[in-house]
Amino acid sequence: MAHPFLSLDAAHVWHPYTQHHQAPLPRPIARAAGSWLYDTDGQAVLDAISSWWVTTHGHCHPALVQAIAEQARTLDQVIFAGFTHEPAARLAAALVQRLPAGLSRVFFSDNGSTAVEVAIKLSLQSFANQGTPRRLIAALDNAYHGDTFGAMAAGARGVFTHMYEPLLFEVARLPDPSEGDTVRALEALLDARGHELAAVIVEPLVLGAGGMRVWDARVLQAIRARTAAAGVHLIADEVMTGFGRTGPMFACALATVHPDLICLSKGITGGVLPLGATVATEAIFEAFSSSDRRKTFFHGHSYTANPMACAAALASLALFDEACEGARQRIADCHTWHLAALRNVPGVKAVRQLGTVAAVELEAPSGYLSDIGRELAAFSLQQGVLIRPLGNVAYCLPPYCTRDDELDRVYTVLQRFLAGERAAPLSTGGPVDD
Ligand SMILES: *Cc1c(COP(=O)(O)O)cnc(C)c1O
């Protein structure tokens, strides 16, 4: 049962978000296809969370695999300062063509956190470059923007960040629009400190890691209107919501909102290679154009615009142009049907949905460290379904190739858990005591 590489892992690997003192052994995965992962024993696990929200068209999609292989044979990597290449240029143009109007300049990095760091730095420096420095960023309660320092500062404070609290820069906090009056608080902030405010950063329409909290498009429109009137940037962090998750390619499109900066990653390559992109308006780009070299954007990453990642992203965009919209609609309809059945089941506090994102909030003490989520994860993994609740919020965010009968499995597991079933102790894939 135990594969030889597991002992190497146990001896030498440090896993993300993992308390190694008590974590179950990681499941050794050998291969993947479509919506399924297969472990080294050949056991199948349905990937109901798109492997941390990245997989869009399914695992090992032949078109993406081929694009990477061809690119790897041609140009693997090249420094992106002073050099360029066709996949990056074509990808930038293809993104701009699909993004909300006005976003025209693509700055590449390699993950969601760096895409956010870049957006925050671009906003701050664009004001400084124009001789009107502004230093304040506003962000939402329950926000998540990544794990690097700037992204942590913008994100909600909690167990993830408390250790670094004294080192995080000040952020003006606005109420979570799924529960409070964000617009009124923004108006008050603009009145009090509008001249200091550089940008408002939001996860458009779904606060992801904060518990898949869905919020109203009209609030996003009002935030856009108020920020535009005050000359404040709106940063749309679409790292999770981008690439079809909420229905259209970008959640901003659901509200016909045009942000000044958008952060992209996760699904950008179809989920096969790491890539981040921050896309800015021409006005922000122009604020850096100067004969004064100090106005340069001094930022870059070693793997910026990696050609293989760009080639994968281009191949992924081509798949979006095919039958993907219908597949997403079918998943959304299937979610709606199942959530309606769950709504009144004892143990369910609330259900939420936007497009292919479905969430079920369970009655339990909330918070990321809530036990019920880990019990559900252990039970569902034993049933061959990968879900990873955020505290007491279970969610399903599947690859777009996931069929209705596969989604049925996810909801069946949830129903059985709600009916009181729990993981059998010490069986394959379940929790293992140290
Ligand atoms: C995941 C996520 C990030 C961070 O992306 P990483 O690639 O994990 O660094 C940022 N913002 C949002 C909205 C996310 O969901």
Coordinates of C-alpha atoms and ligand atoms in Angstrom, one line a residue:
M1 CA 0.0 0.0 0.0
A2 CA 2.6 2.6 1.1
H3 CA 4.6 3.7 -1.9
P4 CA 8.4 4.0 -1.5
F5 CA 8.4 7.7 -2.3
L6 CA 6.2 8.3 0.7
S7 CA 9.1 7.8 3.1
L8 CA 11.2 10.3 1.1
D9 CA 8.3 12.7 1.4
A10 CA 8.0 12.1 5.1
A11 CA 11.7 12.7 5.6
H12 CA 12.2 15.7 3.4
V13 CA 9.1 17.5 2.2
W14 CA 7.3 20.4 4.0
H15 CA 3.7 20.7 2.7
P16 CA 1.6 23.9 2.5
Y17 CA -1.0 24.6 5.1
T18 CA 0.0 21.4 6.9
Q19 CA 0.6 20.7 10.6
H20 CA 3.1 17.9 10.1
H21 CA 2.8 16.8 13.8
Q22 CA -0.8 15.5 13.3
A23 CA -1.5 15.5 9.6
P24 CA -2.6 12.3 7.9
L25 CA -0.1 10.9 5.4
P26 CA -0.4 12.7 2.1
R27 CA -2.2 10.6 -0.6
P28 CA 0.4 9.6 -3.2
I29 CA -1.0 10.5 -6.6
A30 CA 0.5 8.9 -9.7
R31 CA -1.5 10.3 -12.5
A32 CA -4.6 12.3 -13.4
A33 CA -7.1 12.5 -16.3
G34 CA -10.3 14.7 -16.7
S35 CA -11.9 15.2 -13.3
W36 CA -10.0 12.3 -11.7
L37 CA -6.8 11.8 -9.7
Y38 CA -5.4 8.2 -9.4
D39 CA -3.2 7.2 -6.5
T40 CA -0.3 4.8 -6.6
D41 CA -2.7 1.9 -5.8
G42 CA -4.8 2.9 -8.8
Q43 CA -7.6 4.2 -6.6
A44 CA -9.6 7.1 -8.2
V45 CA -10.4 10.3 -6.4
L46 CA -12.8 12.8 -8.0
D47 CA -11.2 16.3 -7.9
A48 CA -14.2 18.3 -6.9
I49 CA -12.1 21.4 -6.1
S50 CA -10.0 21.6 -9.3
S51 CA -6.9 21.0 -7.3
W52 CA -7.0 24.3 -5.4
W53 CA -9.2 26.0 -8.0
V54 CA -6.7 25.8 -10.9
T55 CA -7.9 23.0 -13.2
T56 CA -10.4 24.3 -15.8
H57 CA -10.7 21.9 -18.7
G58 CA -9.7 18.8 -16.8
H59 CA -6.4 17.2 -15.9
C60 CA -3.9 16.3 -18.6
H61 CA -6.0 17.7 -21.3
P62 CA -4.4 16.6 -24.6
A63 CA -4.4 20.0 -26.2
L64 CA -2.6 21.6 -23.2
V65 CA -0.1 18.7 -22.9
Q66 CA 0.7 19.0 -26.6
A67 CA 1.1 22.8 -26.5
I68 CA 3.6 22.5 -23.6
A69 CA 5.5 19.7 -25.3
E70 CA 5.9 21.6 -28.5
Q71 CA 6.9 24.8 -26.7
A72 CA 9.4 22.9 -24.5
R73 CA 11.1 21.6 -27.7
T74 CA 11.3 25.1 -29.2
L75 CA 11.9 27.6 -26.5
D76 CA 11.9 26.6 -22.8
Q77 CA 12.7 29.9 -21.0
V78 CA 14.2 33.2 -21.8
I79 CA 14.9 36.3 -19.7
F80 CA 11.9 38.6 -20.2
A81 CA 13.7 42.0 -19.7
G82 CA 15.1 43.1 -23.0
F83 CA 13.7 39.9 -24.7
T84 CA 10.3 38.7 -25.8
H85 CA 8.7 35.7 -27.5
E86 CA 5.7 34.8 -29.5
P87 CA 3.7 33.0 -26.8
A88 CA 3.9 35.9 -24.4
A89 CA 3.0 38.5 -27.0
R90 CA 0.1 36.5 -28.4
L91 CA -1.2 35.7 -24.9
A92 CA -1.1 39.3 -23.8
A93 CA -3.2 40.2 -26.9
A94 CA -5.6 37.3 -26.4
L95 CA -6.1 38.2 -22.7
V96 CA -6.7 41.9 -23.5
Q97 CA -9.2 40.9 -26.2
R98 CA -11.3 38.9 -23.6
L99 CA -10.9 41.2 -20.6
P100 CA -13.2 44.1 -19.7
A101 CA -12.5 47.1 -22.0
G102 CA -9.8 49.5 -20.9
L103 CA -7.4 46.9 -19.5
S104 CA -4.6 46.8 -22.1
R105 CA -1.2 46.2 -20.5
V106 CA -0.2 42.8 -19.2
F107 CA 2.5 42.4 -16.6
F108 CA 3.4 38.7 -16.2
S109 CA 4.5 37.0 -12.9
D110 CA 4.0 33.4 -11.7
N111 CA 1.3 33.1 -9.2
G112 CA -1.8 34.8 -7.7
S113 CA 0.0 36.4 -4.8
T114 CA 2.6 38.0 -7.0
A115 CA -0.2 39.2 -9.4
V116 CA -1.7 41.0 -6.4
E117 CA 1.7 42.4 -5.2
V118 CA 2.2 43.8 -8.7
A119 CA -1.2 45.4 -8.8
I120 CA -0.7 47.1 -5.4
K121 CA 2.7 48.3 -6.3
L122 CA 1.6 49.6 -9.7
S123 CA -1.2 51.5 -8.1
L124 CA 1.0 53.1 -5.4
Q125 CA 3.8 53.9 -7.8
S126 CA 1.5 55.4 -10.5
F127 CA 0.4 58.0 -8.0
A128 CA 3.9 58.7 -6.8
N129 CA 5.2 58.9 -10.4
Q130 CA 2.6 61.6 -11.1
G131 CA 3.7 63.6 -8.1
T132 CA 0.5 63.0 -6.1
P133 CA 1.5 60.2 -3.8
R134 CA -1.2 58.1 -2.1
R135 CA -0.3 55.4 0.3
L136 CA -3.6 53.8 1.5
I137 CA -5.1 50.6 0.2
A138 CA -8.7 49.6 1.1
A139 CA -9.8 46.0 1.2
L140 CA -12.8 43.9 2.3
D141 CA -13.4 42.0 5.5
N142 CA -13.1 38.3 4.8
A143 CA -10.9 38.9 1.8
Y144 CA -8.1 36.6 0.7
H145 CA -5.4 37.9 -1.7
G146 CA -2.5 35.5 -1.2
D147 CA 0.3 34.7 1.3
T148 CA 3.1 37.1 0.4
F149 CA 3.4 40.2 2.6
G150 CA 1.5 42.7 0.5
A151 CA -1.2 40.2 -0.3
M152 CA -1.4 39.2 3.4
A153 CA -1.8 42.8 4.4
A154 CA -4.7 43.3 2.0
G155 CA -6.3 40.0 3.1
A156 CA -8.4 39.6 6.2
R157 CA -6.4 39.1 9.4
G158 CA -6.8 35.8 11.1
V159 CA -5.0 32.5 12.0
F160 CA -3.0 32.7 8.7
T161 CA -1.6 36.1 9.4
H162 CA -1.6 36.9 13.2
M163 CA 2.1 35.9 13.5
Y164 CA 3.1 38.7 11.1
E165 CA 0.5 41.3 12.1
P166 CA 2.9 43.9 13.4
L167 CA 4.8 43.8 10.1
L168 CA 1.8 44.2 7.8
F169 CA 1.1 47.7 6.4
E170 CA -2.1 49.5 7.4
V171 CA -5.1 48.7 5.2
A172 CA -8.5 50.5 5.4
R173 CA -11.0 47.7 6.0
L174 CA -14.5 47.8 4.4
P175 CA -17.3 45.5 5.4
D176 CA -17.8 42.2 3.6
P177 CA -20.4 43.0 1.0
S178 CA -22.2 39.7 1.6
E179 CA -23.1 40.9 5.1
G180 CA -22.5 44.7 5.6
D181 CA -22.9 48.0 3.9
T182 CA -19.7 48.3 1.9
V183 CA -20.7 51.2 -0.2
R184 CA -21.6 53.4 2.8
A185 CA -18.3 52.6 4.5
L186 CA -16.5 53.4 1.3
E187 CA -18.2 56.7 1.0
A188 CA -17.2 57.5 4.6
L189 CA -13.7 56.5 3.9
L190 CA -13.5 58.6 0.7
D191 CA -14.9 61.6 2.7
A192 CA -12.3 61.1 5.5
R193 CA -9.2 59.9 3.6
G194 CA -10.1 60.0 -0.1
H195 CA -6.9 62.0 -1.0
E196 CA -4.8 59.2 0.6
L197 CA -6.6 56.3 -1.0
A198 CA -4.8 54.7 -3.9
A199 CA -6.9 51.7 -4.5
V200 CA -9.7 49.5 -3.4
I201 CA -9.0 45.8 -3.9
V202 CA -11.9 43.3 -4.1
E203 CA -12.5 39.7 -5.1
P204 CA -15.4 40.4 -7.6
L205 CA -18.7 38.8 -6.5
V206 CA -17.2 35.8 -4.6
L207 CA -14.9 36.1 -1.5
G208 CA -13.2 32.8 -2.2
A209 CA -11.0 31.6 0.7
G210 CA -13.2 33.7 3.1
G211 CA -15.9 31.0 2.6
M212 CA -17.2 31.3 -0.9
R213 CA -19.3 34.3 0.1
V214 CA -21.3 35.5 -2.8
W215 CA -22.1 39.2 -3.2
D216 CA -24.2 41.5 -5.3
A217 CA -23.1 42.8 -8.7
R218 CA -24.8 46.2 -7.9
V219 CA -22.5 46.7 -4.9
L220 CA -19.5 46.1 -7.2
Q221 CA -21.0 48.6 -9.7
A222 CA -21.4 51.2 -6.8
I223 CA -17.8 50.6 -5.7
R224 CA -16.7 51.2 -9.2
A225 CA -18.7 54.4 -9.5
R226 CA -17.5 55.8 -6.2
T227 CA -13.8 54.9 -6.8
A228 CA -13.9 56.3 -10.4
A229 CA -15.4 59.6 -9.2
A230 CA -12.7 59.9 -6.6
G231 CA -9.8 59.0 -8.9
V232 CA -9.1 55.8 -6.9
H233 CA -8.1 52.6 -8.6
L234 CA -10.3 49.5 -8.5
I235 CA -8.2 46.4 -8.3
A236 CA -10.2 43.3 -9.3
D237 CA -8.5 40.2 -7.8
E238 CA -9.9 37.6 -10.2
V239 CA -7.3 34.9 -9.4
M240 CA -10.1 32.6 -8.3
T241 CA -13.1 34.0 -10.2
G242 CA -11.4 34.4 -13.6
F243 CA -11.5 32.0 -16.5
G244 CA -15.2 31.1 -16.4
R245 CA -15.6 30.2 -12.7
T246 CA -18.6 32.4 -12.1
G247 CA -20.1 31.9 -15.6
P248 CA -18.6 34.5 -17.9
M249 CA -14.9 34.6 -18.5
F250 CA -14.5 37.2 -15.7
A251 CA -16.8 38.0 -12.8
C252 CA -16.4 41.7 -13.6
A253 CA -18.4 41.0 -16.8
L254 CA -21.4 39.9 -14.7
A255 CA -21.5 43.4 -13.4
T256 CA -20.2 45.1 -16.5
V257 CA -17.6 46.7 -14.4
H258 CA -14.3 48.0 -15.8
P259 CA -11.5 47.9 -13.1
D260 CA -8.2 49.7 -13.4
L261 CA -6.2 46.6 -12.6
I262 CA -7.0 42.9 -12.7
C263 CA -5.1 40.1 -11.1
L264 CA -5.1 36.7 -12.9
S265 CA -3.6 33.3 -12.1
K266 CA -4.9 29.9 -11.1
G267 CA -7.1 29.0 -14.2
I268 CA -5.0 31.1 -16.6
T269 CA -3.0 28.1 -17.9
G270 CA -6.0 25.7 -17.6
G271 CA -4.3 24.7 -14.4
V272 CA -1.2 22.9 -15.8
L273 CA 1.6 25.4 -15.2
P274 CA 2.1 28.3 -12.8
L275 CA 1.5 31.8 -14.3
G276 CA 0.3 35.1 -13.0
A277 CA -0.7 38.2 -14.9
T278 CA -1.6 41.7 -13.7
V279 CA -3.4 43.7 -16.4
A280 CA -3.5 47.5 -16.2
T281 CA -5.1 50.4 -18.0
E282 CA -3.1 52.4 -20.5
A283 CA -3.4 55.4 -18.1
I284 CA -1.5 53.4 -15.4
F285 CA 1.1 52.3 -17.9
E286 CA 1.6 55.9 -19.1
A287 CA 2.2 57.0 -15.5
F288 CA 5.5 55.0 -15.7
S289 CA 6.6 56.3 -19.0
S290 CA 9.2 58.9 -18.4
S291 CA 12.8 60.0 -19.2
D292 CA 13.3 59.8 -15.5
R293 CA 14.5 56.3 -14.9
R294 CA 13.4 56.3 -11.3
K295 CA 9.8 56.1 -12.6
T296 CA 10.5 52.6 -14.0
F297 CA 8.6 49.7 -12.5
F298 CA 11.5 47.9 -10.9
H299 CA 9.8 44.5 -10.4
G300 CA 10.2 41.1 -12.1
H301 CA 10.4 37.4 -11.4
S302 CA 12.9 34.9 -12.8
Y303 CA 10.2 32.9 -14.6
T304 CA 8.2 36.0 -15.8
A305 CA 6.2 35.0 -18.9
N306 CA 7.7 31.5 -19.1
P307 CA 7.1 30.4 -22.7
M308 CA 5.7 27.0 -21.8
A309 CA 3.2 28.5 -19.3
C310 CA 2.2 31.1 -21.9
A311 CA 1.7 28.4 -24.6
A312 CA -0.5 26.4 -22.2
A313 CA -2.5 29.6 -21.5
L314 CA -3.0 30.2 -25.2
A315 CA -4.1 26.6 -25.7
S316 CA -6.5 26.9 -22.8
L317 CA -8.0 30.1 -24.2
A318 CA -8.7 28.3 -27.4
L319 CA -10.6 25.6 -25.5
F320 CA -12.7 28.3 -23.8
D321 CA -13.7 29.5 -27.3
E322 CA -15.1 26.0 -28.1
A323 CA -17.8 24.3 -26.1
C324 CA -16.8 25.4 -22.7
E325 CA -19.6 27.9 -22.0
G326 CA -22.2 25.2 -22.4
A327 CA -20.3 22.9 -20.1
R328 CA -20.1 25.6 -17.4
Q329 CA -23.8 26.3 -17.7
R330 CA -24.6 22.6 -17.3
I331 CA -22.5 22.4 -14.1
A332 CA -24.1 25.5 -12.8
D333 CA -27.6 24.0 -13.4
C334 CA -26.6 20.8 -11.8
H335 CA -25.3 22.7 -8.7
T336 CA -28.6 24.7 -8.5
W337 CA -30.6 21.5 -8.5
H338 CA -28.5 19.8 -5.8
L339 CA -28.3 22.9 -3.6
A340 CA -32.1 23.3 -3.7
A341 CA -32.3 19.7 -2.3
L342 CA -29.8 20.5 0.4
R343 CA -31.1 23.8 1.5
N344 CA -33.5 22.4 4.2
V345 CA -31.5 19.4 5.3
P346 CA -30.7 19.5 9.0
G347 CA -27.1 20.6 9.6
V348 CA -27.1 23.0 6.6
K349 CA -27.0 26.6 7.6
A350 CA -26.9 28.2 4.2
V351 CA -26.2 27.3 0.5
R352 CA -24.5 29.7 -1.9
Q353 CA -23.8 29.6 -5.6
L354 CA -22.4 31.6 -8.5
G355 CA -21.8 29.8 -11.7
T356 CA -19.6 26.7 -11.2
V357 CA -18.9 27.6 -7.6
A358 CA -21.3 26.0 -5.1
A359 CA -20.9 26.2 -1.3
V360 CA -22.7 24.6 1.6
E361 CA -22.2 26.2 5.0
L362 CA -22.6 23.6 7.8
E363 CA -24.0 24.3 11.2
A364 CA -20.9 24.3 13.4
P365 CA -18.5 26.7 15.1
S366 CA -17.2 28.7 12.2
G367 CA -13.6 29.5 11.5
Y368 CA -10.8 27.9 9.5
L369 CA -9.8 25.5 12.4
S370 CA -13.4 24.1 12.7
D371 CA -13.3 20.3 13.1
I372 CA -16.4 19.5 11.0
G373 CA -14.6 20.5 7.8
R374 CA -11.8 18.1 8.4
E375 CA -14.2 15.3 9.4
L376 CA -16.0 15.9 6.1
A377 CA -12.8 16.0 4.1
A378 CA -11.7 12.7 5.7
F379 CA -15.1 11.0 5.0
S380 CA -15.3 12.2 1.5
L381 CA -11.8 11.1 0.6
Q382 CA -12.7 7.6 1.8
Q383 CA -15.6 7.8 -0.6
G384 CA -13.2 8.8 -3.4
V385 CA -14.1 12.5 -3.5
L386 CA -11.7 15.3 -2.9
I387 CA -13.2 18.3 -1.2
R388 CA -11.4 20.6 1.2
P389 CA -13.8 22.6 3.3
L390 CA -12.9 26.1 4.4
G391 CA -13.7 25.7 8.1
N392 CA -17.4 24.8 8.2
V393 CA -18.0 25.7 4.5
A394 CA -17.9 22.8 2.1
Y395 CA -17.7 23.8 -1.6
C396 CA -17.6 22.2 -5.0
L397 CA -15.6 24.0 -7.7
P398 CA -15.0 21.3 -10.3
P399 CA -13.1 21.1 -13.6
Y400 CA -15.5 22.1 -16.5
C401 CA -15.3 18.6 -18.0
T402 CA -17.0 17.1 -14.8
R403 CA -20.2 15.3 -15.8
D404 CA -23.5 15.4 -14.0
D405 CA -23.2 11.8 -12.7
E406 CA -19.7 12.8 -11.3
L407 CA -21.2 15.8 -9.5
D408 CA -23.9 13.6 -8.2
R409 CA -21.2 11.6 -6.3
V410 CA -20.0 14.8 -4.6
Y411 CA -23.5 15.7 -3.4
T412 CA -24.3 12.1 -2.3
V413 CA -21.2 12.2 -0.1
L414 CA -22.4 15.4 1.4
Q415 CA -25.9 14.1 2.1
R416 CA -24.4 11.0 3.7
F417 CA -22.2 13.1 5.9
L418 CA -25.2 15.3 6.9
A419 CA -27.1 12.1 7.7
G420 CA -24.4 11.3 10.3
E421 CA -21.9 9.0 8.5
R422 CA -18.2 9.5 9.3
A423 CA -14.9 8.2 8.1
A424 CA -13.9 4.7 9.2
P425 CA -10.8 5.0 11.4
L426 CA -7.4 4.0 9.9
S427 CA -8.6 2.9 6.4
T428 CA -6.8 3.8 3.2
G429 CA -6.6 7.5 2.7
G430 CA -8.1 8.3 6.1
P431 CA -6.5 10.1 9.0
V432 CA -3.5 8.3 10.4
D433 CA -2.5 8.9 14.0
D434 CA 1.2 9.7 14.6
Ligands
LIG1 C1 -5.5 31.8 -4.5 C2 -5.8 33.2 -4.5 C3 -4.7 34.1 -4.5 C4 -3.3 33.6 -4.3 O1 -2.8 32.9 -5.4 P1 -1.5 31.9 -5.2 O2 -1.3 31.4 -6.6 O3 -2.0 30.8 -4.3 O4 -0.5 32.7 -4.7 C5 -4.9 35.5 -4.6 N1 -6.2 35.9 -4.7 C6 -7.3 35.1 -4.7 C7 -8.6 35.7 -4.8 C8 -7.1 33.7 -4.6 O5 -8.1 32.9 -4.6

